[in-house]
mmCIF file with all atom_site columns, C-alpha atoms in Angstrom:
data_model
loop_
_atom_site.group_PDB
_atom_site.id
_atom_site.type_symbol
_atom_site.label_atom_id
_atom_site.label_alt_id
_atom_site.label_comp_id
_atom_site.label_asym_id
_atom_site.label_entity_id
_atom_site.label_seq_id
_atom_site.pdbx_PDB_ins_code
_atom_site.Cartn_x
_atom_site.Cartn_y
_atom_site.Cartn_z
_atom_site.occupancy
_atom_site.B_iso_or_equiv
_atom_site.pdbx_formal_charge
_atom_site.auth_seq_id
_atom_site.auth_comp_id
_atom_site.auth_asym_id
_atom_site.auth_atom_id
_atom_site.pdbx_PDB_model_num
ATOM 1   C CA . LYS A 1 1   ? -23.816 16.509  3.139   1.00 63.00 ? 89  LYS A CA 1
ATOM 2   C CA . LYS A 1 2   ? -21.323 14.623  1.017   1.00 93.00 ? 90  LYS A CA 1
ATOM 3   C CA . LYS A 1 3   ? -18.488 14.564  3.574   1.00 94.00 ? 91  LYS A CA 1
ATOM 4   C CA . LEU A 1 4   ? -18.682 13.231  7.124   1.00 92.00 ? 92  LEU A CA 1
ATOM 5   C CA . LYS A 1 5   ? -16.144 12.818  9.910   1.00 90.00 ? 93  LYS A CA 1
ATOM 6   C CA . ILE A 1 6   ? -17.002 10.712  12.945  1.00 86.00 ? 94  ILE A CA 1
ATOM 7   C CA . SER A 1 7   ? -14.687 11.122  15.938  1.00 79.00 ? 95  SER A CA 1
ATOM 8   C CA . GLY A 1 8   ? -14.471 10.110  19.554  1.00 73.00 ? 96  GLY A CA 1
ATOM 9   C CA . ARG A 1 9   ? -12.172 8.084   21.752  1.00 72.00 ? 97  ARG A CA 1
ATOM 10  C CA . GLU A 1 10  ? -14.947 5.585   22.407  1.00 74.00 ? 98  GLU A CA 1
ATOM 11  C CA . LEU A 1 11  ? -15.804 4.894   18.764  1.00 81.00 ? 99  LEU A CA 1
ATOM 12  C CA . VAL A 1 12  ? -16.419 1.140   18.591  1.00 85.00 ? 100 VAL A CA 1
ATOM 13  C CA . SER A 1 13  ? -18.879 0.825   15.708  1.00 85.00 ? 101 SER A CA 1
ATOM 14  C CA . VAL A 1 14  ? -20.360 2.714   12.782  1.00 86.00 ? 102 VAL A CA 1
ATOM 15  C CA . PRO A 1 15  ? -23.601 4.496   13.770  1.00 85.00 ? 103 PRO A CA 1
ATOM 16  C CA . PRO A 1 16  ? -26.312 2.689   11.741  1.00 89.00 ? 104 PRO A CA 1
ATOM 17  C CA . GLN A 1 17  ? -27.938 5.922   10.555  1.00 91.00 ? 105 GLN A CA 1
ATOM 18  C CA . ILE A 1 18  ? -24.814 6.582   8.487   1.00 91.00 ? 106 ILE A CA 1
ATOM 19  C CA . PHE A 1 19  ? -25.848 3.912   5.994   1.00 92.00 ? 107 PHE A CA 1
ATOM 20  C CA . GLY A 1 20  ? -28.887 5.965   5.007   1.00 92.00 ? 108 GLY A CA 1
ATOM 21  C CA . LEU A 1 21  ? -26.646 8.722   3.595   1.00 93.00 ? 109 LEU A CA 1
ATOM 22  C CA . ASP A 1 22  ? -26.553 7.256   0.114   1.00 90.00 ? 110 ASP A CA 1
ATOM 23  C CA . GLN A 1 23  ? -25.040 10.430  -1.403  1.00 94.00 ? 111 GLN A CA 1
ATOM 24  C CA . LEU A 1 24  ? -22.061 10.395  0.965   1.00 96.00 ? 112 LEU A CA 1
ATOM 25  C CA . GLN A 1 25  ? -18.722 10.682  -0.838  1.00 97.00 ? 113 GLN A CA 1
ATOM 26  C CA . VAL A 1 26  ? -16.152 11.021  1.953   1.00 97.00 ? 114 VAL A CA 1
ATOM 27  C CA . LEU A 1 27  ? -16.369 9.122   5.251   1.00 95.00 ? 115 LEU A CA 1
ATOM 28  C CA . GLU A 1 28  ? -13.642 9.515   7.875   1.00 92.00 ? 116 GLU A CA 1
ATOM 29  C CA . MET A 1 29  ? -13.573 7.399   11.016  1.00 90.00 ? 117 MET A CA 1
ATOM 30  C CA . SER A 1 30  ? -9.944  7.869   12.024  1.00 87.00 ? 118 SER A CA 1
ATOM 31  C CA . PRO A 1 31  ? -8.204  9.911   14.723  1.00 81.00 ? 119 PRO A CA 1
ATOM 32  C CA . GLU A 1 32  ? -6.526  13.087  13.627  1.00 66.00 ? 120 GLU A CA 1
ATOM 33  C CA . ARG A 1 33  ? -3.327  12.340  11.689  1.00 57.00 ? 121 ARG A CA 1
ATOM 34  C CA . GLU A 1 34  ? -1.118  14.241  14.142  1.00 50.00 ? 122 GLU A CA 1
ATOM 35  C CA . SER A 1 35  ? -2.532  12.562  17.253  1.00 60.00 ? 123 SER A CA 1
ATOM 36  C CA . CYS A 1 36  ? -1.593  9.258   18.891  1.00 61.00 ? 124 CYS A CA 1
ATOM 37  C CA . LEU A 1 37  ? -5.192  8.238   19.423  1.00 69.00 ? 125 LEU A CA 1
ATOM 38  C CA . ARG A 1 38  ? -6.535  4.875   18.376  1.00 74.00 ? 126 ARG A CA 1
ATOM 39  C CA . TYR A 1 39  ? -10.205 4.053   18.063  1.00 79.00 ? 127 TYR A CA 1
ATOM 40  C CA . ARG A 1 40  ? -11.608 0.648   19.017  1.00 83.00 ? 128 ARG A CA 1
ATOM 41  C CA . MET A 1 41  ? -13.749 -0.308  16.045  1.00 88.00 ? 129 MET A CA 1
ATOM 42  C CA . GLU A 1 42  ? -13.149 -3.987  15.222  1.00 89.00 ? 130 GLU A CA 1
ATOM 43  C CA . LEU A 1 43  ? -15.629 -4.475  12.418  1.00 89.00 ? 131 LEU A CA 1
ATOM 44  C CA . LEU A 1 44  ? -16.563 -2.610  9.285   1.00 92.00 ? 132 LEU A CA 1
ATOM 45  C CA . PRO A 1 45  ? -20.221 -3.627  8.789   1.00 92.00 ? 133 PRO A CA 1
ATOM 46  C CA . GLN A 1 46  ? -21.532 -5.273  5.625   1.00 94.00 ? 134 GLN A CA 1
ATOM 47  C CA . GLU A 1 47  ? -23.925 -2.338  5.313   1.00 95.00 ? 135 GLU A CA 1
ATOM 48  C CA . ILE A 1 48  ? -20.995 -0.260  4.070   1.00 95.00 ? 136 ILE A CA 1
ATOM 49  C CA . SER A 1 49  ? -22.142 -1.501  0.651   1.00 95.00 ? 137 SER A CA 1
ATOM 50  C CA . ARG A 1 50  ? -25.068 0.950   0.801   1.00 95.00 ? 138 ARG A CA 1
ATOM 51  C CA . LEU A 1 51  ? -22.694 3.891   0.424   1.00 96.00 ? 139 LEU A CA 1
ATOM 52  C CA . ARG A 1 52  ? -22.277 3.372   -3.321  1.00 95.00 ? 140 ARG A CA 1
ATOM 53  C CA . ASN A 1 53  ? -21.088 6.936   -3.950  1.00 96.00 ? 141 ASN A CA 1
ATOM 54  C CA . LEU A 1 54  ? -18.102 6.832   -1.575  1.00 97.00 ? 142 LEU A CA 1
ATOM 55  C CA . THR A 1 55  ? -14.873 8.052   -3.154  1.00 97.00 ? 143 THR A CA 1
ATOM 56  C CA . CYS A 1 56  ? -12.792 8.221   0.053   1.00 97.00 ? 144 CYS A CA 1
ATOM 57  C CA . LEU A 1 57  ? -12.969 5.966   3.105   1.00 97.00 ? 145 LEU A CA 1
ATOM 58  C CA . TYR A 1 58  ? -10.619 6.587   6.032   1.00 95.00 ? 146 TYR A CA 1
ATOM 59  C CA . VAL A 1 59  ? -10.598 3.945   8.772   1.00 94.00 ? 147 VAL A CA 1
ATOM 60  C CA . ASP A 1 60  ? -6.944  3.823   9.805   1.00 92.00 ? 148 ASP A CA 1
ATOM 61  C CA . SER A 1 61  ? -5.890  3.662   13.474  1.00 90.00 ? 149 SER A CA 1
ATOM 62  C CA . ASN A 1 62  ? -8.756  1.490   14.625  1.00 91.00 ? 150 ASN A CA 1
ATOM 63  C CA . ASN A 1 63  ? -8.779  -2.144  15.719  1.00 91.00 ? 151 ASN A CA 1
ATOM 64  C CA . LEU A 1 64  ? -10.138 -3.699  12.521  1.00 94.00 ? 152 LEU A CA 1
ATOM 65  C CA . LYS A 1 65  ? -9.543  -7.436  12.201  1.00 94.00 ? 153 LYS A CA 1
ATOM 66  C CA . LYS A 1 66  ? -11.543 -8.080  9.049   1.00 93.00 ? 154 LYS A CA 1
ATOM 67  C CA . ILE A 1 67  ? -12.793 -6.215  5.998   1.00 95.00 ? 155 ILE A CA 1
ATOM 68  C CA . PRO A 1 68  ? -16.148 -7.455  4.642   1.00 95.00 ? 156 PRO A CA 1
ATOM 69  C CA . ALA A 1 69  ? -16.446 -8.762  1.077   1.00 96.00 ? 157 ALA A CA 1
ATOM 70  C CA . GLU A 1 70  ? -19.039 -6.029  0.499   1.00 96.00 ? 158 GLU A CA 1
ATOM 71  C CA . ILE A 1 71  ? -16.204 -3.501  0.235   1.00 96.00 ? 159 ILE A CA 1
ATOM 72  C CA . GLY A 1 72  ? -15.964 -4.637  -3.383  1.00 96.00 ? 160 GLY A CA 1
ATOM 73  C CA . THR A 1 73  ? -19.314 -3.020  -4.201  1.00 96.00 ? 161 THR A CA 1
ATOM 74  C CA . LEU A 1 74  ? -17.923 0.488   -3.620  1.00 97.00 ? 162 LEU A CA 1
ATOM 75  C CA . ARG A 1 75  ? -17.021 0.910   -7.281  1.00 96.00 ? 163 ARG A CA 1
ATOM 76  C CA . CYS A 1 76  ? -16.504 4.702   -6.974  1.00 97.00 ? 164 CYS A CA 1
ATOM 77  C CA . LEU A 1 77  ? -13.859 4.337   -4.258  1.00 98.00 ? 165 LEU A CA 1
ATOM 78  C CA . GLU A 1 78  ? -10.617 6.144   -5.105  1.00 98.00 ? 166 GLU A CA 1
ATOM 79  C CA . ARG A 1 79  ? -8.836  6.328   -1.745  1.00 98.00 ? 167 ARG A CA 1
ATOM 80  C CA . LEU A 1 80  ? -8.878  3.788   1.095   1.00 98.00 ? 168 LEU A CA 1
ATOM 81  C CA . THR A 1 81  ? -6.842  4.001   4.296   1.00 96.00 ? 169 THR A CA 1
ATOM 82  C CA . LEU A 1 82  ? -6.616  0.928   6.523   1.00 96.00 ? 170 LEU A CA 1
ATOM 83  C CA . SER A 1 83  ? -3.268  1.534   8.208   1.00 95.00 ? 171 SER A CA 1
ATOM 84  C CA . ASN A 1 84  ? -2.707  0.843   11.912  1.00 93.00 ? 172 ASN A CA 1
ATOM 85  C CA . ASN A 1 85  ? -5.249  -1.942  12.337  1.00 94.00 ? 173 ASN A CA 1
ATOM 86  C CA . ASN A 1 86  ? -5.018  -5.699  12.992  1.00 95.00 ? 174 ASN A CA 1
ATOM 87  C CA . LEU A 1 87  ? -5.654  -7.033  9.503   1.00 96.00 ? 175 LEU A CA 1
ATOM 88  C CA . SER A 1 88  ? -4.041  -10.339 8.531   1.00 95.00 ? 176 SER A CA 1
ATOM 89  C CA . SER A 1 89  ? -5.899  -10.724 5.219   1.00 93.00 ? 177 SER A CA 1
ATOM 90  C CA . LEU A 1 90  ? -8.033  -8.834  2.719   1.00 94.00 ? 178 LEU A CA 1
ATOM 91  C CA . PRO A 1 91  ? -11.088 -10.032 0.798   1.00 94.00 ? 179 PRO A CA 1
ATOM 92  C CA . ALA A 1 92  ? -10.631 -11.059 -2.847  1.00 93.00 ? 180 ALA A CA 1
ATOM 93  C CA . GLU A 1 93  ? -13.522 -8.725  -3.693  1.00 95.00 ? 181 GLU A CA 1
ATOM 94  C CA . MET A 1 94  ? -11.178 -5.761  -3.288  1.00 94.00 ? 182 MET A CA 1
ATOM 95  C CA . GLY A 1 95  ? -9.997  -6.561  -6.788  1.00 93.00 ? 183 GLY A CA 1
ATOM 96  C CA . ALA A 1 96  ? -13.250 -5.029  -8.044  1.00 95.00 ? 184 ALA A CA 1
ATOM 97  C CA . LEU A 1 97  ? -12.258 -1.513  -6.902  1.00 96.00 ? 185 LEU A CA 1
ATOM 98  C CA . GLN A 1 98  ? -11.012 -0.493  -10.314 1.00 94.00 ? 186 GLN A CA 1
ATOM 99  C CA . ARG A 1 99  ? -11.068 3.256   -9.568  1.00 97.00 ? 187 ARG A CA 1
ATOM 100 C CA . LEU A 1 100 ? -8.893  2.911   -6.483  1.00 97.00 ? 188 LEU A CA 1
ATOM 101 C CA . HIS A 1 101 ? -5.634  4.830   -6.878  1.00 97.00 ? 189 HIS A CA 1
ATOM 102 C CA . SER A 1 102 ? -4.432  5.160   -3.267  1.00 98.00 ? 190 SER A CA 1
ATOM 103 C CA . LEU A 1 103 ? -4.334  2.309   -0.732  1.00 98.00 ? 191 LEU A CA 1
ATOM 104 C CA . HIS A 1 104 ? -2.788  2.551   2.738   1.00 97.00 ? 192 HIS A CA 1
ATOM 105 C CA . LEU A 1 105 ? -2.158  -0.727  4.612   1.00 97.00 ? 193 LEU A CA 1
ATOM 106 C CA . ALA A 1 106 ? 0.836   0.105   6.806   1.00 96.00 ? 194 ALA A CA 1
ATOM 107 C CA . ASN A 1 107 ? 1.201   -1.391  10.285  1.00 95.00 ? 195 ASN A CA 1
ATOM 108 C CA . ASN A 1 108 ? -1.076  -4.416  10.024  1.00 96.00 ? 196 ASN A CA 1
ATOM 109 C CA . SER A 1 109 ? -0.324  -8.149  10.191  1.00 96.00 ? 197 SER A CA 1
ATOM 110 C CA . LEU A 1 110 ? -0.256  -9.060  6.510   1.00 96.00 ? 198 LEU A CA 1
ATOM 111 C CA . THR A 1 111 ? 2.166   -11.879 5.654   1.00 94.00 ? 199 THR A CA 1
ATOM 112 C CA . GLU A 1 112 ? 1.920   -11.549 1.878   1.00 90.00 ? 200 GLU A CA 1
ATOM 113 C CA . LEU A 1 113 ? 1.011   -8.923  -0.636  1.00 87.00 ? 201 LEU A CA 1
ATOM 114 C CA . PRO A 1 114 ? -2.593  -9.960  -1.311  1.00 84.00 ? 202 PRO A CA 1
ATOM 115 C CA . ALA A 1 115 ? -3.142  -11.106 -4.899  1.00 85.00 ? 203 ALA A CA 1
ATOM 116 C CA . PRO A 1 116 ? -6.402  -9.087  -5.299  1.00 86.00 ? 204 PRO A CA 1
ATOM 117 C CA . LEU A 1 117 ? -4.384  -5.891  -4.981  1.00 89.00 ? 205 LEU A CA 1
ATOM 118 C CA . CYS A 1 118 ? -2.541  -6.788  -8.162  1.00 91.00 ? 206 CYS A CA 1
ATOM 119 C CA . GLN A 1 119 ? -5.806  -6.476  -10.077 1.00 89.00 ? 207 GLN A CA 1
ATOM 120 C CA . LEU A 1 120 ? -6.077  -2.778  -9.238  1.00 94.00 ? 208 LEU A CA 1
ATOM 121 C CA . ARG A 1 121 ? -4.645  -1.366  -12.441 1.00 93.00 ? 209 ARG A CA 1
ATOM 122 C CA . SER A 1 122 ? -5.568  2.201   -11.483 1.00 96.00 ? 210 SER A CA 1
ATOM 123 C CA . LEU A 1 123 ? -3.405  2.078   -8.334  1.00 97.00 ? 211 LEU A CA 1
ATOM 124 C CA . THR A 1 124 ? -0.705  4.768   -8.165  1.00 97.00 ? 212 THR A CA 1
ATOM 125 C CA . PHE A 1 125 ? 0.081   4.636   -4.411  1.00 97.00 ? 213 PHE A CA 1
ATOM 126 C CA . LEU A 1 126 ? 0.441   1.513   -2.275  1.00 97.00 ? 214 LEU A CA 1
ATOM 127 C CA . ASP A 1 127 ? 1.781   1.474   1.282   1.00 97.00 ? 215 ASP A CA 1
ATOM 128 C CA . VAL A 1 128 ? 2.242   -1.939  2.912   1.00 96.00 ? 216 VAL A CA 1
ATOM 129 C CA . SER A 1 129 ? 5.048   -0.918  5.265   1.00 96.00 ? 217 SER A CA 1
ATOM 130 C CA . ASP A 1 130 ? 5.450   -2.410  8.725   1.00 96.00 ? 218 ASP A CA 1
ATOM 131 C CA . ASN A 1 131 ? 3.676   -5.716  8.127   1.00 97.00 ? 219 ASN A CA 1
ATOM 132 C CA . LYS A 1 132 ? 5.074   -9.265  8.037   1.00 96.00 ? 220 LYS A CA 1
ATOM 133 C CA . ILE A 1 133 ? 5.186   -9.673  4.267   1.00 95.00 ? 221 ILE A CA 1
ATOM 134 C CA . VAL A 1 134 ? 7.485   -12.444 3.075   1.00 95.00 ? 222 VAL A CA 1
ATOM 135 C CA . THR A 1 135 ? 6.530   -12.745 -0.602  1.00 91.00 ? 223 THR A CA 1
ATOM 136 C CA . ILE A 1 136 ? 5.316   -10.558 -3.440  1.00 93.00 ? 224 ILE A CA 1
ATOM 137 C CA . PRO A 1 137 ? 3.292   -12.268 -6.181  1.00 91.00 ? 225 PRO A CA 1
ATOM 138 C CA . SER A 1 138 ? 4.557   -12.053 -9.756  1.00 91.00 ? 226 SER A CA 1
ATOM 139 C CA . SER A 1 139 ? 1.159   -10.574 -10.679 1.00 93.00 ? 227 SER A CA 1
ATOM 140 C CA . ILE A 1 140 ? 2.407   -7.258  -9.261  1.00 95.00 ? 228 ILE A CA 1
ATOM 141 C CA . ARG A 1 141 ? 3.470   -6.561  -12.846 1.00 94.00 ? 229 ARG A CA 1
ATOM 142 C CA . HIS A 1 142 ? -0.172  -5.667  -13.573 1.00 94.00 ? 230 HIS A CA 1
ATOM 143 C CA . LEU A 1 143 ? 0.064   -2.495  -11.454 1.00 96.00 ? 231 LEU A CA 1
ATOM 144 C CA . GLU A 1 144 ? 1.305   -0.638  -14.490 1.00 93.00 ? 232 GLU A CA 1
ATOM 145 C CA . LYS A 1 145 ? 0.364   2.835   -13.185 1.00 96.00 ? 233 LYS A CA 1
ATOM 146 C CA . LEU A 1 146 ? 2.003   2.401   -9.778  1.00 97.00 ? 234 LEU A CA 1
ATOM 147 C CA . GLU A 1 147 ? 4.220   5.356   -8.859  1.00 95.00 ? 235 GLU A CA 1
ATOM 148 C CA . THR A 1 148 ? 4.813   4.803   -5.132  1.00 94.00 ? 236 THR A CA 1
ATOM 149 C CA . LEU A 1 149 ? 5.414   1.440   -3.453  1.00 95.00 ? 237 LEU A CA 1
ATOM 150 C CA . LEU A 1 150 ? 6.343   1.388   0.239   1.00 95.00 ? 238 LEU A CA 1
ATOM 151 C CA . LEU A 1 151 ? 7.554   -1.984  1.548   1.00 95.00 ? 239 LEU A CA 1
ATOM 152 C CA . LEU A 1 152 ? 9.893   -1.067  4.387   1.00 94.00 ? 240 LEU A CA 1
ATOM 153 C CA . PHE A 1 153 ? 9.854   -2.944  7.706   1.00 96.00 ? 241 PHE A CA 1
ATOM 154 C CA . ASN A 1 154 ? 8.672   -6.284  6.349   1.00 96.00 ? 242 ASN A CA 1
ATOM 155 C CA . SER A 1 155 ? 10.329  -9.715  6.029   1.00 96.00 ? 243 SER A CA 1
ATOM 156 C CA . LEU A 1 156 ? 11.119  -9.789  2.314   1.00 95.00 ? 244 LEU A CA 1
ATOM 157 C CA . GLU A 1 157 ? 13.971  -12.073 1.359   1.00 93.00 ? 245 GLU A CA 1
ATOM 158 C CA . SER A 1 158 ? 13.712  -11.453 -2.381  1.00 92.00 ? 246 SER A CA 1
ATOM 159 C CA . LEU A 1 159 ? 12.020  -9.318  -5.003  1.00 92.00 ? 247 LEU A CA 1
ATOM 160 C CA . PRO A 1 160 ? 10.432  -10.864 -8.101  1.00 92.00 ? 248 PRO A CA 1
ATOM 161 C CA . GLU A 1 161 ? 11.778  -9.724  -11.477 1.00 93.00 ? 249 GLU A CA 1
ATOM 162 C CA . ASP A 1 162 ? 8.226   -8.551  -12.157 1.00 94.00 ? 250 ASP A CA 1
ATOM 163 C CA . VAL A 1 163 ? 8.771   -5.501  -9.944  1.00 94.00 ? 251 VAL A CA 1
ATOM 164 C CA . CYS A 1 164 ? 11.226  -4.277  -12.572 1.00 93.00 ? 252 CYS A CA 1
ATOM 165 C CA . VAL A 1 165 ? 8.388   -4.035  -15.094 1.00 94.00 ? 253 VAL A CA 1
ATOM 166 C CA . LEU A 1 166 ? 6.826   -1.183  -13.102 1.00 95.00 ? 254 LEU A CA 1
ATOM 167 C CA . ARG A 1 167 ? 8.536   1.557   -15.093 1.00 92.00 ? 255 ARG A CA 1
ATOM 168 C CA . ASN A 1 168 ? 6.327   4.318   -13.662 1.00 94.00 ? 256 ASN A CA 1
ATOM 169 C CA . LEU A 1 169 ? 7.751   3.821   -10.153 1.00 93.00 ? 257 LEU A CA 1
ATOM 170 C CA . HIS A 1 170 ? 9.165   7.031   -8.739  1.00 90.00 ? 258 HIS A CA 1
ATOM 171 C CA . THR A 1 171 ? 9.382   5.974   -5.092  1.00 90.00 ? 259 THR A CA 1
ATOM 172 C CA . LEU A 1 172 ? 10.288  2.509   -3.826  1.00 91.00 ? 260 LEU A CA 1
ATOM 173 C CA . TRP A 1 173 ? 11.111  1.976   -0.154  1.00 91.00 ? 261 TRP A CA 1
ATOM 174 C CA . LEU A 1 174 ? 12.634  -1.399  0.661   1.00 91.00 ? 262 LEU A CA 1
ATOM 175 C CA . GLY A 1 175 ? 14.446  -0.548  3.890   1.00 91.00 ? 263 GLY A CA 1
ATOM 176 C CA . ASN A 1 176 ? 14.592  -2.930  6.846   1.00 94.00 ? 264 ASN A CA 1
ATOM 177 C CA . ASN A 1 177 ? 13.819  -6.204  5.119   1.00 95.00 ? 265 ASN A CA 1
ATOM 178 C CA . GLN A 1 178 ? 15.930  -9.345  4.626   1.00 95.00 ? 266 GLN A CA 1
ATOM 179 C CA . LEU A 1 179 ? 17.014  -8.693  1.029   1.00 94.00 ? 267 LEU A CA 1
ATOM 180 C CA . GLN A 1 180 ? 20.363  -10.167 0.085   1.00 94.00 ? 268 GLN A CA 1
ATOM 181 C CA . SER A 1 181 ? 20.093  -9.434  -3.618  1.00 92.00 ? 269 SER A CA 1
ATOM 182 C CA . LEU A 1 182 ? 18.183  -7.410  -6.180  1.00 92.00 ? 270 LEU A CA 1
ATOM 183 C CA . PRO A 1 183 ? 16.770  -8.660  -9.494  1.00 91.00 ? 271 PRO A CA 1
ATOM 184 C CA . ALA A 1 184 ? 19.166  -8.329  -12.420 1.00 88.00 ? 272 ALA A CA 1
ATOM 185 C CA . ALA A 1 185 ? 16.715  -5.991  -14.190 1.00 90.00 ? 273 ALA A CA 1
ATOM 186 C CA . PHE A 1 186 ? 16.451  -3.605  -11.224 1.00 90.00 ? 274 PHE A CA 1
ATOM 187 C CA . GLY A 1 187 ? 18.538  -1.052  -13.090 1.00 86.00 ? 275 GLY A CA 1
ATOM 188 C CA . GLU A 1 188 ? 15.707  -0.682  -15.594 1.00 88.00 ? 276 GLU A CA 1
ATOM 189 C CA . LEU A 1 189 ? 13.684  1.314   -13.039 1.00 88.00 ? 277 LEU A CA 1
ATOM 190 C CA . VAL A 1 190 ? 15.136  4.513   -14.415 1.00 83.00 ? 278 VAL A CA 1
ATOM 191 C CA . ASN A 1 191 ? 12.456  6.797   -12.972 1.00 86.00 ? 279 ASN A CA 1
ATOM 192 C CA . LEU A 1 192 ? 13.648  6.126   -9.426  1.00 83.00 ? 280 LEU A CA 1
ATOM 193 C CA . ASP A 1 193 ? 15.544  9.226   -8.406  1.00 70.00 ? 281 ASP A CA 1
ATOM 194 C CA . TRP A 1 194 ? 18.884  8.828   -6.641  1.00 63.00 ? 282 TRP A CA 1
ATOM 195 C CA . GLY A 1 195 ? 19.736  12.489  -7.066  1.00 55.00 ? 283 GLY A CA 1
ATOM 196 C CA . TYR A 1 196 ? 18.380  15.284  -4.929  1.00 50.00 ? 284 TYR A CA 1
ATOM 197 C CA . ASN A 1 197 ? 15.564  13.069  -3.686  1.00 50.00 ? 285 ASN A CA 1
ATOM 198 C CA . TYR A 1 198 ? 17.662  10.161  -2.395  1.00 49.00 ? 286 TYR A CA 1
ATOM 199 C CA . CYS A 1 199 ? 14.850  8.816   -0.227  1.00 56.00 ? 287 CYS A CA 1
ATOM 200 C CA . SER A 1 200 ? 12.867  7.896   -3.337  1.00 67.00 ? 288 SER A CA 1
ATOM 201 C CA . CYS A 1 201 ? 14.668  4.561   -3.171  1.00 75.00 ? 289 CYS A CA 1
ATOM 202 C CA . ASN A 1 202 ? 15.767  3.108   0.129   1.00 79.00 ? 290 ASN A CA 1
ATOM 203 C CA . PHE A 1 203 ? 17.712  -0.104  0.864   1.00 84.00 ? 291 PHE A CA 1
ATOM 204 C CA . GLU A 1 204 ? 18.934  0.617   4.401   1.00 86.00 ? 292 GLU A CA 1
ATOM 205 C CA . GLY A 1 205 ? 18.685  -2.199  6.919   1.00 90.00 ? 293 GLY A CA 1
ATOM 206 C CA . ASN A 1 206 ? 19.051  -5.015  4.369   1.00 92.00 ? 294 ASN A CA 1
ATOM 207 C CA . PRO A 1 207 ? 21.966  -7.509  4.246   1.00 93.00 ? 295 PRO A CA 1
ATOM 208 C CA . LEU A 1 208 ? 22.543  -6.741  0.552   1.00 90.00 ? 296 LEU A CA 1
ATOM 209 C CA . GLU A 1 209 ? 25.362  -8.665  -1.108  1.00 90.00 ? 297 GLU A CA 1
ATOM 210 C CA . SER A 1 210 ? 24.448  -8.400  -4.790  1.00 90.00 ? 298 SER A CA 1
ATOM 211 C CA . PRO A 1 211 ? 24.826  -5.622  -5.619  1.00 89.00 ? 299 PRO A CA 1
ATOM 212 C CA . PRO A 1 212 ? 26.633  -4.324  -2.523  1.00 88.00 ? 300 PRO A CA 1
ATOM 213 C CA . PRO A 1 213 ? 25.357  -1.116  -0.889  1.00 83.00 ? 301 PRO A CA 1
ATOM 214 C CA . GLU A 1 214 ? 28.059  1.040   -2.457  1.00 83.00 ? 302 GLU A CA 1
ATOM 215 C CA . VAL A 1 215 ? 26.831  0.026   -5.906  1.00 86.00 ? 303 VAL A CA 1
ATOM 216 C CA . CYS A 1 216 ? 23.193  0.663   -4.991  1.00 82.00 ? 304 CYS A CA 1
ATOM 217 C CA . SER A 1 217 ? 24.081  4.199   -3.976  1.00 78.00 ? 305 SER A CA 1
ATOM 218 C CA . ARG A 1 218 ? 25.124  4.966   -7.569  1.00 78.00 ? 306 ARG A CA 1
ATOM 219 C CA . GLY A 1 219 ? 21.575  4.619   -8.841  1.00 77.00 ? 307 GLY A CA 1
ATOM 220 C CA . PRO A 1 220 ? 20.029  2.569   -11.647 1.00 78.00 ? 308 PRO A CA 1
ATOM 221 C CA . GLU A 1 221 ? 22.937  2.989   -14.047 1.00 81.00 ? 309 GLU A CA 1
ATOM 222 C CA . GLY A 1 222 ? 25.419  1.696   -11.478 1.00 84.00 ? 310 GLY A CA 1
ATOM 223 C CA . ILE A 1 223 ? 23.197  -1.280  -10.698 1.00 87.00 ? 311 ILE A CA 1
ATOM 224 C CA . ARG A 1 224 ? 22.711  -2.050  -14.391 1.00 86.00 ? 312 ARG A CA 1
ATOM 225 C CA . ASP A 1 225 ? 26.470  -1.850  -15.052 1.00 88.00 ? 313 ASP A CA 1
ATOM 226 C CA . TYR A 1 226 ? 27.146  -4.128  -12.085 1.00 89.00 ? 314 TYR A CA 1
ATOM 227 C CA . PHE A 1 227 ? 24.921  -6.913  -13.404 1.00 87.00 ? 315 PHE A CA 1
ATOM 228 C CA . LEU A 1 228 ? 26.258  -6.497  -16.936 1.00 86.00 ? 316 LEU A CA 1
ATOM 229 C CA . SER A 1 229 ? 29.808  -6.902  -15.635 1.00 88.00 ? 317 SER A CA 1
ATOM 230 C CA . LEU A 1 230 ? 28.848  -10.153 -13.926 1.00 83.00 ? 318 LEU A CA 1
ATOM 231 C CA . HIS A 1 231 ? 27.987  -11.548 -17.348 1.00 73.00 ? 319 HIS A CA 1
ATOM 232 C CA . GLY A 1 232 ? 31.083  -10.105 -18.967 1.00 70.00 ? 320 GLY A CA 1
ATOM 233 C CA . ILE A 1 233 ? 29.149  -7.603  -21.064 1.00 63.00 ? 321 ILE A CA 1
#
């Protein structure tokens, strides 16, 4: 079998026989999405490296405190879900997952957007909502294919100008942070949709002063015009 789901309220570790399934492509060790269950697994074993053909690994809603460096050997991995755990850091080796296009890290204890993530040039979806992130590295500019970036419910006080280089962004959630201003080039993110899909860009719950909320609601053109007017252009 190439797909395996392991379930059970008492799941605390990965059954060792799993690591003999070297043709496995999809491994799910998470409660059902619609349930409120949480498993108790605290450690993803180093032996995960034996599953070289994995394309999808689902381990959200556990009690993971650390991800082993061996995760970087899963070069076929395309989707990784680690939301709802107790992670405060990620291994640098994650930067080797160059096929990864979807990464879920919501509701952990991350205090910064880990630099290795900015090496994942294939990434199109990144969710780091509901963490404790204070800073975003300028190297985020390397995520040139990124389409969805979810940063709500963090502790961001500013956004680097480099975010404005991500011209493929369609969805950017920034709600419930500590942002007082946006980068002057924010209006260049023209693919963000303020029209029928208003929620594609969200600023609610921020003490924005520049530009003020009423300007943000006009979309990228209004934001661009606001900054141009500040410079008398």
